[in-house]
mmCIF file of C-alpha atoms and ligand atoms in Angstrom:
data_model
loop_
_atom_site.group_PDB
_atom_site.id
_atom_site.type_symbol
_atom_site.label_atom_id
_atom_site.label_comp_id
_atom_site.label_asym_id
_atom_site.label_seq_id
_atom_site.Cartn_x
_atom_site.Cartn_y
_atom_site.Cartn_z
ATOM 1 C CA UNK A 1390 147.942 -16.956 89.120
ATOM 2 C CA UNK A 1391 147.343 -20.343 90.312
ATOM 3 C CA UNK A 1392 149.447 -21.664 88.269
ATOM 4 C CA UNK A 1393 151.975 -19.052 88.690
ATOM 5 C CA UNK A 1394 152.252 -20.065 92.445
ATOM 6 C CA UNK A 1395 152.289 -23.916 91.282
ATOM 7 C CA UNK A 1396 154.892 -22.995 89.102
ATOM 8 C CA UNK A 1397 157.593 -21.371 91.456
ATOM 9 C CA UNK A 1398 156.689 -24.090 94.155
ATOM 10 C CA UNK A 1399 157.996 -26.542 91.354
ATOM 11 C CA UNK A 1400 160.455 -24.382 90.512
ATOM 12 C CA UNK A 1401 161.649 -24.297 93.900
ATOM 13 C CA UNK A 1402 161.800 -28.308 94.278
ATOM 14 C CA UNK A 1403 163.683 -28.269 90.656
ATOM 15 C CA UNK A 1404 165.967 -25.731 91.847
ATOM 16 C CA UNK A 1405 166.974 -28.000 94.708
ATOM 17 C CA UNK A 1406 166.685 -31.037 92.192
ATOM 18 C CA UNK A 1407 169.358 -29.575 90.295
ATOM 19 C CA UNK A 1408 172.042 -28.493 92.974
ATOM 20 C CA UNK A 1409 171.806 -32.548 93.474
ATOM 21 C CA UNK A 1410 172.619 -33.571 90.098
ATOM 22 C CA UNK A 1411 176.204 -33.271 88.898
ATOM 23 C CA UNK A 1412 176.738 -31.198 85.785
ATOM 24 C CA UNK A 1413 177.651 -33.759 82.890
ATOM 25 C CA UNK A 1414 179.744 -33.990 79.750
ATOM 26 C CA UNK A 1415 183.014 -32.135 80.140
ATOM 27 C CA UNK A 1416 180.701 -28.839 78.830
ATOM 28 C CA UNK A 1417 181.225 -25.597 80.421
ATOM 29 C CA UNK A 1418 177.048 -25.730 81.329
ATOM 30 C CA UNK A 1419 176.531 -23.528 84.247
ATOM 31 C CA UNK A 1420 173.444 -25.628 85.141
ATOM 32 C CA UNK A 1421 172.716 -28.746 82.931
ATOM 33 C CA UNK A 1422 170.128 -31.044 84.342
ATOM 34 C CA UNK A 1423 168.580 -34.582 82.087
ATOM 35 C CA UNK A 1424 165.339 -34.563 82.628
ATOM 36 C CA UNK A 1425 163.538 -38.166 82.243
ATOM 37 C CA UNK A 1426 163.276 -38.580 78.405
ATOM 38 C CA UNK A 1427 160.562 -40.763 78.690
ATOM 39 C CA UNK A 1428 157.773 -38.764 79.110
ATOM 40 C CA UNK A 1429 157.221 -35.284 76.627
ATOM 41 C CA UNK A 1430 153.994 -34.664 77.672
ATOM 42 C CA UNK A 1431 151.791 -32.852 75.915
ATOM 43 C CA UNK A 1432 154.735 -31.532 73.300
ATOM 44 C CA UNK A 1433 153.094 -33.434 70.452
ATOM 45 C CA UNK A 1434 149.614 -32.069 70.913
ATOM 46 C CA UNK A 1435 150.858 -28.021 71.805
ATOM 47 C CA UNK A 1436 153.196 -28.474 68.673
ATOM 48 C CA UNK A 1437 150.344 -29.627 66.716
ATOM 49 C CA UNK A 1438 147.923 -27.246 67.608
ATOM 50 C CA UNK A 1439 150.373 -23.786 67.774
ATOM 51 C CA UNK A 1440 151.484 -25.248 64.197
ATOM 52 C CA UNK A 1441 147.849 -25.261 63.366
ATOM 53 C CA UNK A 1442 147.744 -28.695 62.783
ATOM 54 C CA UNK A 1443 149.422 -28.650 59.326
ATOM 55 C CA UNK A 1444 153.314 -29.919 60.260
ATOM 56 C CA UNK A 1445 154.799 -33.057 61.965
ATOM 57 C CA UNK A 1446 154.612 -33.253 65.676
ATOM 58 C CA UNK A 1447 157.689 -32.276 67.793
ATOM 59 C CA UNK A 1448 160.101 -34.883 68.433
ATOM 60 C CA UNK A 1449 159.951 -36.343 72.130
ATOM 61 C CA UNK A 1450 162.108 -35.186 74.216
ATOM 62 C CA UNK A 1451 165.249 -33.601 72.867
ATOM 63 C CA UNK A 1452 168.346 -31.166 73.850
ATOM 64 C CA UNK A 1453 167.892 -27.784 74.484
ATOM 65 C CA UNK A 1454 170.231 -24.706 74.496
ATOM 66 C CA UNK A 1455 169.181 -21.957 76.999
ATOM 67 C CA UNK A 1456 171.351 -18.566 76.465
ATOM 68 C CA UNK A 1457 170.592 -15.878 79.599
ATOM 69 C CA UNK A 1458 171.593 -12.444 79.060
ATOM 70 C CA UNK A 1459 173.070 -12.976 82.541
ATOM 71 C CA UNK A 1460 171.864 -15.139 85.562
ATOM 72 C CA UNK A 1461 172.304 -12.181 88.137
ATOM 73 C CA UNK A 1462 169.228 -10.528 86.989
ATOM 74 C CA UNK A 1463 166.225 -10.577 89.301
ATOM 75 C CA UNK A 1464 163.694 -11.156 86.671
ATOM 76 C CA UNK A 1465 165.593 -13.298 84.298
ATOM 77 C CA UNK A 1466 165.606 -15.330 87.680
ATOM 78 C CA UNK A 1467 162.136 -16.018 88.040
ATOM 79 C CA UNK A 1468 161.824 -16.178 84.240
ATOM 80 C CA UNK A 1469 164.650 -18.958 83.936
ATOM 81 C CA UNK A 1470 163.375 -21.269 87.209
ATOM 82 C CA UNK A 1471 160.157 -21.620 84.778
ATOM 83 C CA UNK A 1472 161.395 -22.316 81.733
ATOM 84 C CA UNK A 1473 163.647 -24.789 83.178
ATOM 85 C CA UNK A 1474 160.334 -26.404 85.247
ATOM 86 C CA UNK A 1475 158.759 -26.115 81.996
ATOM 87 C CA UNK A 1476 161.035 -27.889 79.613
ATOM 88 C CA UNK A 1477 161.713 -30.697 82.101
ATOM 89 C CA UNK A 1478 158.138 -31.572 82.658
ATOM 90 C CA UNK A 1479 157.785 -31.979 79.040
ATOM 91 C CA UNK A 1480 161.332 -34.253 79.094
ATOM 92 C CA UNK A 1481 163.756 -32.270 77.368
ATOM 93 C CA UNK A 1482 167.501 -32.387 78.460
ATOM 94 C CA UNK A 1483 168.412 -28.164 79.281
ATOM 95 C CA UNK A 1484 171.162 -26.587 79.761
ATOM 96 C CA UNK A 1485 171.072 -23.024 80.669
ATOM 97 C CA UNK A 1486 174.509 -20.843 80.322
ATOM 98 C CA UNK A 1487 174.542 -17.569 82.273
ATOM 99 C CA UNK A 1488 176.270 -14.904 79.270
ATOM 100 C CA UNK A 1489 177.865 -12.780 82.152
ATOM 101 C CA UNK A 1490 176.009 -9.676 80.212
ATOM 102 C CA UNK A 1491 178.894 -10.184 77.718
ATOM 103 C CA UNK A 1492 177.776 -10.407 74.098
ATOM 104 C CA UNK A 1493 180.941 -12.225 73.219
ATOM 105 C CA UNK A 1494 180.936 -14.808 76.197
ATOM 106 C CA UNK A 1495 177.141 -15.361 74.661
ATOM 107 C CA UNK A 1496 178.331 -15.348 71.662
ATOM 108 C CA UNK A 1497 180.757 -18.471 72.609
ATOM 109 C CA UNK A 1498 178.377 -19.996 73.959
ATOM 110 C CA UNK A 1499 175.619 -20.219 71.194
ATOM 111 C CA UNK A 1500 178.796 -21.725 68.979
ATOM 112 C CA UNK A 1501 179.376 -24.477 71.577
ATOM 113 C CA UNK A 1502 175.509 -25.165 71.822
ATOM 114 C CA UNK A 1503 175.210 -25.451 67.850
ATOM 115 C CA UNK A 1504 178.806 -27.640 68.224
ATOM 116 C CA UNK A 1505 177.290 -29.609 70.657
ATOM 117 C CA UNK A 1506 174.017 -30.345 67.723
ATOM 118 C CA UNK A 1507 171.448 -29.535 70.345
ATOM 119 C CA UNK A 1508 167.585 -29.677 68.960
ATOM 120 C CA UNK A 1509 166.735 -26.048 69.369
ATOM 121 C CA UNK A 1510 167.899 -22.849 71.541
ATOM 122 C CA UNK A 1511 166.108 -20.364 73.408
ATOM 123 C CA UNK A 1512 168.535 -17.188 73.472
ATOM 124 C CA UNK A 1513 167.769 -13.897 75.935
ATOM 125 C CA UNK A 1514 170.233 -11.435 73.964
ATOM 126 C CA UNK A 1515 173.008 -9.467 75.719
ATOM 127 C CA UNK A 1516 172.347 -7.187 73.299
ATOM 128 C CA UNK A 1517 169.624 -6.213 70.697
ATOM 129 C CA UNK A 1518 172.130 -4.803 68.403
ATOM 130 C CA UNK A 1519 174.129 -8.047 68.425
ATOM 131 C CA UNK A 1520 170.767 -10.108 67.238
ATOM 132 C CA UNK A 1521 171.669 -9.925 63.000
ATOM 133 C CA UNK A 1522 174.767 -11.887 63.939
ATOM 134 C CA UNK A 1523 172.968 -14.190 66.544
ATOM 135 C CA UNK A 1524 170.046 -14.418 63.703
ATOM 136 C CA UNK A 1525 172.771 -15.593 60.964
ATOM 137 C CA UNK A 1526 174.163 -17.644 63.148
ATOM 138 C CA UNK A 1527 171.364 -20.186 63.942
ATOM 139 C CA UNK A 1528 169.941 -19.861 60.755
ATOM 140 C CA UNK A 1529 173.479 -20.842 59.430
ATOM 141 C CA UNK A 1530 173.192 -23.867 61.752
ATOM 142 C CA UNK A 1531 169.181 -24.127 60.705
ATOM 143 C CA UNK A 1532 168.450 -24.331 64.219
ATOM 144 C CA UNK A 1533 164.967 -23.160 65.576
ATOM 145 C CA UNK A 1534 165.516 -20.626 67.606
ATOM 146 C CA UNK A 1535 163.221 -18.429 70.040
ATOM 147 C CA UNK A 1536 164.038 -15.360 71.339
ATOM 148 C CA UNK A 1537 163.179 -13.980 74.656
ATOM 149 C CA UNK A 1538 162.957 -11.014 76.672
ATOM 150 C CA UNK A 1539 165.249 -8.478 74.172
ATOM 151 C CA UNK A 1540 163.001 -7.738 71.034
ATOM 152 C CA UNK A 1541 164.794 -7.640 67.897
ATOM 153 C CA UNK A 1542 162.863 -5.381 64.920
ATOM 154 C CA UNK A 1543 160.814 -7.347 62.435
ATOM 155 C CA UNK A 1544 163.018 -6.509 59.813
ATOM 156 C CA UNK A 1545 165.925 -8.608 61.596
ATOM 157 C CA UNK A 1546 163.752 -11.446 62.188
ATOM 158 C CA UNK A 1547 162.571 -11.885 58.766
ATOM 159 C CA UNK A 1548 165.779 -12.971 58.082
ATOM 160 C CA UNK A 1549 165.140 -16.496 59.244
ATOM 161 C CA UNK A 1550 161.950 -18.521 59.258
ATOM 162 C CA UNK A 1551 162.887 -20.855 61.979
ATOM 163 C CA UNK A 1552 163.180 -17.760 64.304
ATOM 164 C CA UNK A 1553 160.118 -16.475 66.468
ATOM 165 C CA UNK A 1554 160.166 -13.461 69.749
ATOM 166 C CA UNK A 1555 158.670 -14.348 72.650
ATOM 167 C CA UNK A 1556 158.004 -11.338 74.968
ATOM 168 C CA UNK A 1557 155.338 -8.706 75.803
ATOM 169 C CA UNK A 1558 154.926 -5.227 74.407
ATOM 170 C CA UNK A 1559 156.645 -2.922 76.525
ATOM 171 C CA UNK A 1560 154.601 0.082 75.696
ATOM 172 C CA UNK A 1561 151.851 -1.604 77.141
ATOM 173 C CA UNK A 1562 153.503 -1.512 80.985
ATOM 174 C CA UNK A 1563 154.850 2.188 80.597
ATOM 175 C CA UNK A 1564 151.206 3.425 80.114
ATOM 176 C CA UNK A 1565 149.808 0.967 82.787
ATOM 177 C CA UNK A 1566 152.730 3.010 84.900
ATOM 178 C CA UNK A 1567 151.189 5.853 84.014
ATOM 179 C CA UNK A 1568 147.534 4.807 84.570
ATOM 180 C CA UNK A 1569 148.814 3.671 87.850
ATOM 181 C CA UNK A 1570 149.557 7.420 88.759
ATOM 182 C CA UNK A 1571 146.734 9.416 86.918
ATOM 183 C CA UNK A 1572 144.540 6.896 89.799
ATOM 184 C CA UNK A 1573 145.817 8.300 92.425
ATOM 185 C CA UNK A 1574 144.010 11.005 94.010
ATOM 186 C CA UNK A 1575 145.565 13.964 92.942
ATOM 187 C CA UNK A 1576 147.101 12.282 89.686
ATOM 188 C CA UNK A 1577 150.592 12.523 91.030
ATOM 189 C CA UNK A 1578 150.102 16.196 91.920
ATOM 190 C CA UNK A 1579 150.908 16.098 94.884
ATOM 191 C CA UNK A 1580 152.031 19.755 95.644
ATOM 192 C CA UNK A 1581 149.218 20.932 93.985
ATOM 193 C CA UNK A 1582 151.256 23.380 91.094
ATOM 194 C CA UNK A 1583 149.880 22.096 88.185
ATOM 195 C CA UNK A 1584 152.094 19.527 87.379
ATOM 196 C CA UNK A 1585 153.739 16.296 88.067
ATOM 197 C CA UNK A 1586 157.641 16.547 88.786
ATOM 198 C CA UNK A 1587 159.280 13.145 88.406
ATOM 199 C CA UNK A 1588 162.590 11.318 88.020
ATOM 200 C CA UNK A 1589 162.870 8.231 86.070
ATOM 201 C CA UNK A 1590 164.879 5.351 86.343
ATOM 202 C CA UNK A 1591 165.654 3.721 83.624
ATOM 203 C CA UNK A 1592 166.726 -0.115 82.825
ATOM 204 C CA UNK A 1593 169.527 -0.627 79.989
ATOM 205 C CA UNK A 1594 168.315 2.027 77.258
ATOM 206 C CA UNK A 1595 169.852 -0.515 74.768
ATOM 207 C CA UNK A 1596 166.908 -2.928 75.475
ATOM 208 C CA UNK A 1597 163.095 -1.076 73.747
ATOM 209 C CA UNK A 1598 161.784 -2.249 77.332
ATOM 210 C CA UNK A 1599 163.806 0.877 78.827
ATOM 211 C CA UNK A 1600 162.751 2.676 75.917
ATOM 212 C CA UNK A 1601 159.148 1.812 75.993
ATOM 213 C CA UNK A 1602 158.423 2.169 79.017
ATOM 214 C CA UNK A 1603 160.116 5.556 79.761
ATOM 215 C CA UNK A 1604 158.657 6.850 77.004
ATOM 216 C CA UNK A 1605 154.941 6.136 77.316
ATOM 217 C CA UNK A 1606 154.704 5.902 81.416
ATOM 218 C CA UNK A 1607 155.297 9.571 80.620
ATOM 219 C CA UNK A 1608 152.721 9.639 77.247
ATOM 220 C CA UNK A 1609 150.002 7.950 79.416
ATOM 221 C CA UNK A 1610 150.437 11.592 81.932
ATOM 222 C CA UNK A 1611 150.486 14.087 79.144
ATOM 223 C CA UNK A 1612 147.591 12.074 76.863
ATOM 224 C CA UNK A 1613 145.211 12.344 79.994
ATOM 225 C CA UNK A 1614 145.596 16.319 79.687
ATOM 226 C CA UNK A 1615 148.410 16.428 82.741
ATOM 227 C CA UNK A 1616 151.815 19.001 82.670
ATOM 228 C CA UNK A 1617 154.732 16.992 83.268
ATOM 229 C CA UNK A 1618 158.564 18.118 84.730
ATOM 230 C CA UNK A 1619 161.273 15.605 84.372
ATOM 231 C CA UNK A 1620 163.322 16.765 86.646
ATOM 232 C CA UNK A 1621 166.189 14.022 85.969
ATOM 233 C CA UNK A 1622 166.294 10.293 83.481
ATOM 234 C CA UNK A 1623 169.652 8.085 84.923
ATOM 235 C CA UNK A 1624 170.231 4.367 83.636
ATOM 236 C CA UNK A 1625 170.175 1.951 86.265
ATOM 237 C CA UNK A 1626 170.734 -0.552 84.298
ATOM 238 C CA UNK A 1627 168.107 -2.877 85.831
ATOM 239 C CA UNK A 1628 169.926 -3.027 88.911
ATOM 240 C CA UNK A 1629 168.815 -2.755 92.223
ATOM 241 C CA UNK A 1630 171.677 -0.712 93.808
ATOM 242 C CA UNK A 1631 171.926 1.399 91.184
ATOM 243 C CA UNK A 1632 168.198 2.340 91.522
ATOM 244 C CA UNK A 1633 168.975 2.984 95.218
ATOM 245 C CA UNK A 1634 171.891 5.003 94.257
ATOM 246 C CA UNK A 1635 170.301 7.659 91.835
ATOM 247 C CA UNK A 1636 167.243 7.707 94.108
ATOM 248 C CA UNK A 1637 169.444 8.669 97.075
ATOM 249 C CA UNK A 1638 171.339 11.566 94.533
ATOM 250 C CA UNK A 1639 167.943 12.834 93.359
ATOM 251 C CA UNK A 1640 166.168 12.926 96.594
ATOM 252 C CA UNK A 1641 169.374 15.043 97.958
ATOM 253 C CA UNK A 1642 169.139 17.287 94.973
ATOM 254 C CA UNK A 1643 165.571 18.203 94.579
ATOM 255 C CA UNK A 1644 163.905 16.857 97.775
ATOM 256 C CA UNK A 1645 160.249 17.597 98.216
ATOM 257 C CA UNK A 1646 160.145 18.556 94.551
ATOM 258 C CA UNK A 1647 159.757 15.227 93.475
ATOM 259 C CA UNK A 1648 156.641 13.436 93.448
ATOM 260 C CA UNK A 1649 156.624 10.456 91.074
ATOM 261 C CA UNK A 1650 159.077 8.285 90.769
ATOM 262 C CA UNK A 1651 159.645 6.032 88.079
ATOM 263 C CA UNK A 1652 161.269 2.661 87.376
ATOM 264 C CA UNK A 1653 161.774 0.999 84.713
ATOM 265 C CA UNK A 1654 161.422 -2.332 87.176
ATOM 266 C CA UNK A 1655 160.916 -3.645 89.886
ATOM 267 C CA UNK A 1656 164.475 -3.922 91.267
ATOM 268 C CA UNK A 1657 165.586 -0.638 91.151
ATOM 269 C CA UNK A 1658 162.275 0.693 92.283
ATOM 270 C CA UNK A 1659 163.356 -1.617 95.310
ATOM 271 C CA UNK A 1660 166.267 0.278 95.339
ATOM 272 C CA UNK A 1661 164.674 3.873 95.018
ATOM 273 C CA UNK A 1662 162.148 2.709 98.210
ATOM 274 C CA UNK A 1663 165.024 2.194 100.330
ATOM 275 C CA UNK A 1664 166.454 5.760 99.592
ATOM 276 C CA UNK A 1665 162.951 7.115 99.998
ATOM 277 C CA UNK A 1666 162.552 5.772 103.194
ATOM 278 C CA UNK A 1667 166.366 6.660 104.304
ATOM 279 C CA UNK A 1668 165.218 9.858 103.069
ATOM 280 C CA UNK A 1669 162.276 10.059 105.191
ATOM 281 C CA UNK A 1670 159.765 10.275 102.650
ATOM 282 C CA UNK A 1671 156.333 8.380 102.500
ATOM 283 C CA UNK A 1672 154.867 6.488 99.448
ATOM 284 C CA UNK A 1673 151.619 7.098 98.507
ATOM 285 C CA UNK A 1674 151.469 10.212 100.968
ATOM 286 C CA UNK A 1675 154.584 12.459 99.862
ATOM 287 C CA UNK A 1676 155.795 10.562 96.650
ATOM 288 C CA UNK A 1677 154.916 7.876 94.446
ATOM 289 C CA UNK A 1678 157.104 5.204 93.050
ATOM 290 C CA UNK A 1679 156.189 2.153 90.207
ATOM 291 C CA UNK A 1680 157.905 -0.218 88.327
ATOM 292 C CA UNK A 1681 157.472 -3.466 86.512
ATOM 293 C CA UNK A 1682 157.651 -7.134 86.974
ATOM 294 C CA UNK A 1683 155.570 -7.927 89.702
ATOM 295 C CA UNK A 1684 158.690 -9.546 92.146
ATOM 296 C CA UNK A 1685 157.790 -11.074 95.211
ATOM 297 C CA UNK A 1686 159.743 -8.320 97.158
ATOM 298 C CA UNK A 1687 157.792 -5.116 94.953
ATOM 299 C CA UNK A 1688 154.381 -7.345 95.251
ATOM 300 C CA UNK A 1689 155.003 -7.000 99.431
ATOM 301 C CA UNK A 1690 155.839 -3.312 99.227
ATOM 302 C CA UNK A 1691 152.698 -2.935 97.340
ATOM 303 C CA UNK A 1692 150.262 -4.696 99.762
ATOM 304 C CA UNK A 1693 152.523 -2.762 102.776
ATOM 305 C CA UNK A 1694 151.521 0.630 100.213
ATOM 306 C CA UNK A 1695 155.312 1.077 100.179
ATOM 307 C CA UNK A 1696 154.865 0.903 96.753
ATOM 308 C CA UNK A 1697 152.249 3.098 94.505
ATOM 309 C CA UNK A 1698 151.675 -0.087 92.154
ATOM 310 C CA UNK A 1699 153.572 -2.422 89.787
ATOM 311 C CA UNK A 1700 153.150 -4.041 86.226
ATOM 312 C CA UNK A 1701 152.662 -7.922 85.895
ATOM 313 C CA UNK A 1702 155.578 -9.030 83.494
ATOM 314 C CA UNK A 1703 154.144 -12.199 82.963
ATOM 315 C CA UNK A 1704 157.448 -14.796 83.298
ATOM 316 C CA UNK A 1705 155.345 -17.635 83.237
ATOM 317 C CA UNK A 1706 153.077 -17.019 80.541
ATOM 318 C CA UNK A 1707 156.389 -16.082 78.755
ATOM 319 C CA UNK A 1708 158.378 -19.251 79.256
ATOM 320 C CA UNK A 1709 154.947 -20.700 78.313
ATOM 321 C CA UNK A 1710 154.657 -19.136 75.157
ATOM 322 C CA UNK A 1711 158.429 -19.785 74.411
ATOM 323 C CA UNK A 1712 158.381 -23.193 75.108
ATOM 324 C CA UNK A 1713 155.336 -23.575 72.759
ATOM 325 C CA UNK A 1714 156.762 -21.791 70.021
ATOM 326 C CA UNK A 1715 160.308 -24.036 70.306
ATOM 327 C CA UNK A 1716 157.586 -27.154 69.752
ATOM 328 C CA UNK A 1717 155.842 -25.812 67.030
ATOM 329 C CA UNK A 1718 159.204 -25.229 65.461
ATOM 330 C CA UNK A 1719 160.610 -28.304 66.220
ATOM 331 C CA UNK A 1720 157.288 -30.076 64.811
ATOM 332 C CA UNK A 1721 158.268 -27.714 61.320
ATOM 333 C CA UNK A 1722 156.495 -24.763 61.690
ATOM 334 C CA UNK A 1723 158.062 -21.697 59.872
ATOM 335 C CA UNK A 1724 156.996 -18.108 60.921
ATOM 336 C CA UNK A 1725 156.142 -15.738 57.899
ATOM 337 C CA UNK A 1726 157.935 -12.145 58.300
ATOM 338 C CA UNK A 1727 155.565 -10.160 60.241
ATOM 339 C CA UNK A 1728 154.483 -12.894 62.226
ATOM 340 C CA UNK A 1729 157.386 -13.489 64.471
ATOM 341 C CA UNK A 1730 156.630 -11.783 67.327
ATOM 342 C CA UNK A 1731 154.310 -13.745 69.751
ATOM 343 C CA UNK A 1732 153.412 -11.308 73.292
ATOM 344 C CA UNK A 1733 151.751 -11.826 76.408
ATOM 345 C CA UNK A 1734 149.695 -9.715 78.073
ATOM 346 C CA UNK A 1735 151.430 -7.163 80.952
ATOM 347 C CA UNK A 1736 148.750 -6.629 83.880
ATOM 348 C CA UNK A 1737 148.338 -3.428 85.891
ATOM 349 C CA UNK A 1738 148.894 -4.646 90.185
ATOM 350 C CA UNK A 1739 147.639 -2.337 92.956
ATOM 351 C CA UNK A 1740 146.875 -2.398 96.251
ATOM 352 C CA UNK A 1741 143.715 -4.474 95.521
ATOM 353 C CA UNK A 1742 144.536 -6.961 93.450
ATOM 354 C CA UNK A 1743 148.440 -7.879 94.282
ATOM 355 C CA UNK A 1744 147.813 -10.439 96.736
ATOM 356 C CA UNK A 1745 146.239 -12.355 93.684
ATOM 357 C CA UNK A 1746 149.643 -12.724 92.258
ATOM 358 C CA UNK A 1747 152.039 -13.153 95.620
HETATM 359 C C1 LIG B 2799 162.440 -6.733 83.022
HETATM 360 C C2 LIG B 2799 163.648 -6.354 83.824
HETATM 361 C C3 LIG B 2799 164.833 -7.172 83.356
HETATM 362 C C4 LIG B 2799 165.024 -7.009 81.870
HETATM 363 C C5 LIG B 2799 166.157 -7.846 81.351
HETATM 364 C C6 LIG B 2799 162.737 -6.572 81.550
HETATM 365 O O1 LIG B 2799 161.625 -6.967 80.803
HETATM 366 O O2 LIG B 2799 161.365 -5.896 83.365
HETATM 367 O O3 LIG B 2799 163.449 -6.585 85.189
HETATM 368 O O4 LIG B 2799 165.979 -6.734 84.057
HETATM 369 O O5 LIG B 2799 163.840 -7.366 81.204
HETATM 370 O O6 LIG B 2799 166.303 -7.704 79.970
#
């Protein structure tokens, strides 16, 4: 947490670091920085040990290809500020290319990145369907490659040892949503009929986070014995006005009937608090609302109790864990099918323990 906070204060100063520095090299780089190449850190010894030891150490320094699903993403924000802090500390040169949430534009871009002969790419996926083509593409290149955030099956992976995942297990956060209602006091009954009546919210049902965590926030109510109503499931798409929007529809619709609702993150459970309040509704007294990520803004509306609880979506430990993986692959690490899939640990935020993570 700790270093969480050190983390985005760096971020912060990098942030403003960059907007100094002018982007170089005729590329079409959203946001390339050159980070002093002089010092890697500890890239050698992290290589070393994540490769247990057995391959060469990373090479110092180095180019690096960042692919975002898209920039405008709240999460993907905070997750991007620390790999950037991340790779730069350990004196790689990063560029980062925003993919617009178009596969082909992404597509493009991984092309000009393997053109270009950087050392290694970290891609976040427009789309999980579109990873066997990314996947033959890097491994036609022999680049190591990490993906982030969008979790291709094993299956696809296996198709290239140079390739690890980097994320958490989304069905871990959908039943710490659930937990996070079966502890309130009347489990999310709040009328009292015997059963919980809910909307959910859901993020891009492409991505297995959507999935996941619709799916078992849900599981976690009917495993601990409780009758559940869905009384409507809407994309939103991740997005904060959209969350607002279906939020507003619903609470027209069915009104008091509603007592739990669920988002698939944090953003559009922003969104679904502003129609609850415009709405004249109460959290934690009338309804109950959740999501994921742990934002800043949802981590407030916790502490205020505008917000039931939230799910740690550990960026940090994510860019962490991707950066790590990148070293160990650049040091010559190959990843066995089965073993490609590296996850960090989601963590349940109430009331109590949020202000440990603002
Ligand atoms: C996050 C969302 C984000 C999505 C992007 C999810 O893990 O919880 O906030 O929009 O990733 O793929």
């Amino acid at each position: 947490m700790k270093l969480t906070r050190t983390l985005t204060a760096m971020a912060m100063a990098s942030m403003m670091a960059v907007s100094l520095v002018a982007c170089g090299g005729g590329s079409s780089a959203s946001d390339t920085t050159a980070a002093a190449a002089d010092q890697p850190g500890g890239a050698t010894e992290a290589a070393a040990q994540a490769a247990g030891g057995a391959e060469a150490a990373a090479p110092e320094g180095g180019t690096i290809g960042v692919c975002i699903y898209k920039f405008d993403d709240a999460f993907m924000t905070t997750y991007r500020n620390a790999l950037q802090e991340i790779l730069e500390g350990k004196g790689y040169t990063v560029t980062f290319m925003d993919g617009k949430n178009d596969q082909a534009e992404q597509n493009n871009q991984i092309n000009n990145f393997i053109a270009q002969g950087v050392d290694a790419l970290i891609i976040n996926p427009v789309m999980t369907s579109a990873a066997d083509q990314i996947i033959a593409t890097v491994k036609d290149a022999n680049i190591p490659t990490v993906l982030i955030n969008r979790e291709p099956t094993a299956d696809q992976m296996s198709a290239y040892d140079k390739l690890v995942y980097v994320g958490c297990d989304a069905r871990q956060s959908g039943t710490m949503q659930g937990e996070l209602i079966l502890d309130t006091e009347n489990k999310g009954d709040i009328n009292g009929d015997g059963k919980v009546s809910y909307i959910m919210i859901q993020g891009d049902p492409e991505n297995v986070d959507a999935q996941y965590r619709t799916e078992f926030s849900v599981k976690a109510l009917t495993d601990a014995g409780m009758e559940v109503e869905e009384l409507d499931l809407q994309r939103g798409d991740w997005d904060r006005n959209k969350g607002q929007e279906i939020a507003q529809n619903d609470l027209a619709k069915f009104g008091d009937e509603i007592e739990v609702i669920f988002c698939n993150n944090d953003d559009m459970a922003i969104g679904a608090l502003q129609a609850i309040q415009a709405a004249g509704r109460t959290v934690n007294k009338d309804i109950y609302l959740v999501g994921v990520d742990a934002l800043d803004a949802a981590l407030n509306e916790v502490v205020n109790g505008n917000m039931t609880g939230t799910v740690l979506n550990d960026a940090v430990g994510q860019a962490e864990g991707a950066v790590e993986a990148m070293e160990a692959l650049l040091g010559g690490k190959t990843y066995a099918a089965g073993e490609q899939s590296i996850y960090v640990d989601y963590v349940k935020v109430t009331p109590e323990n949020a202000a440990d993570f603002q």
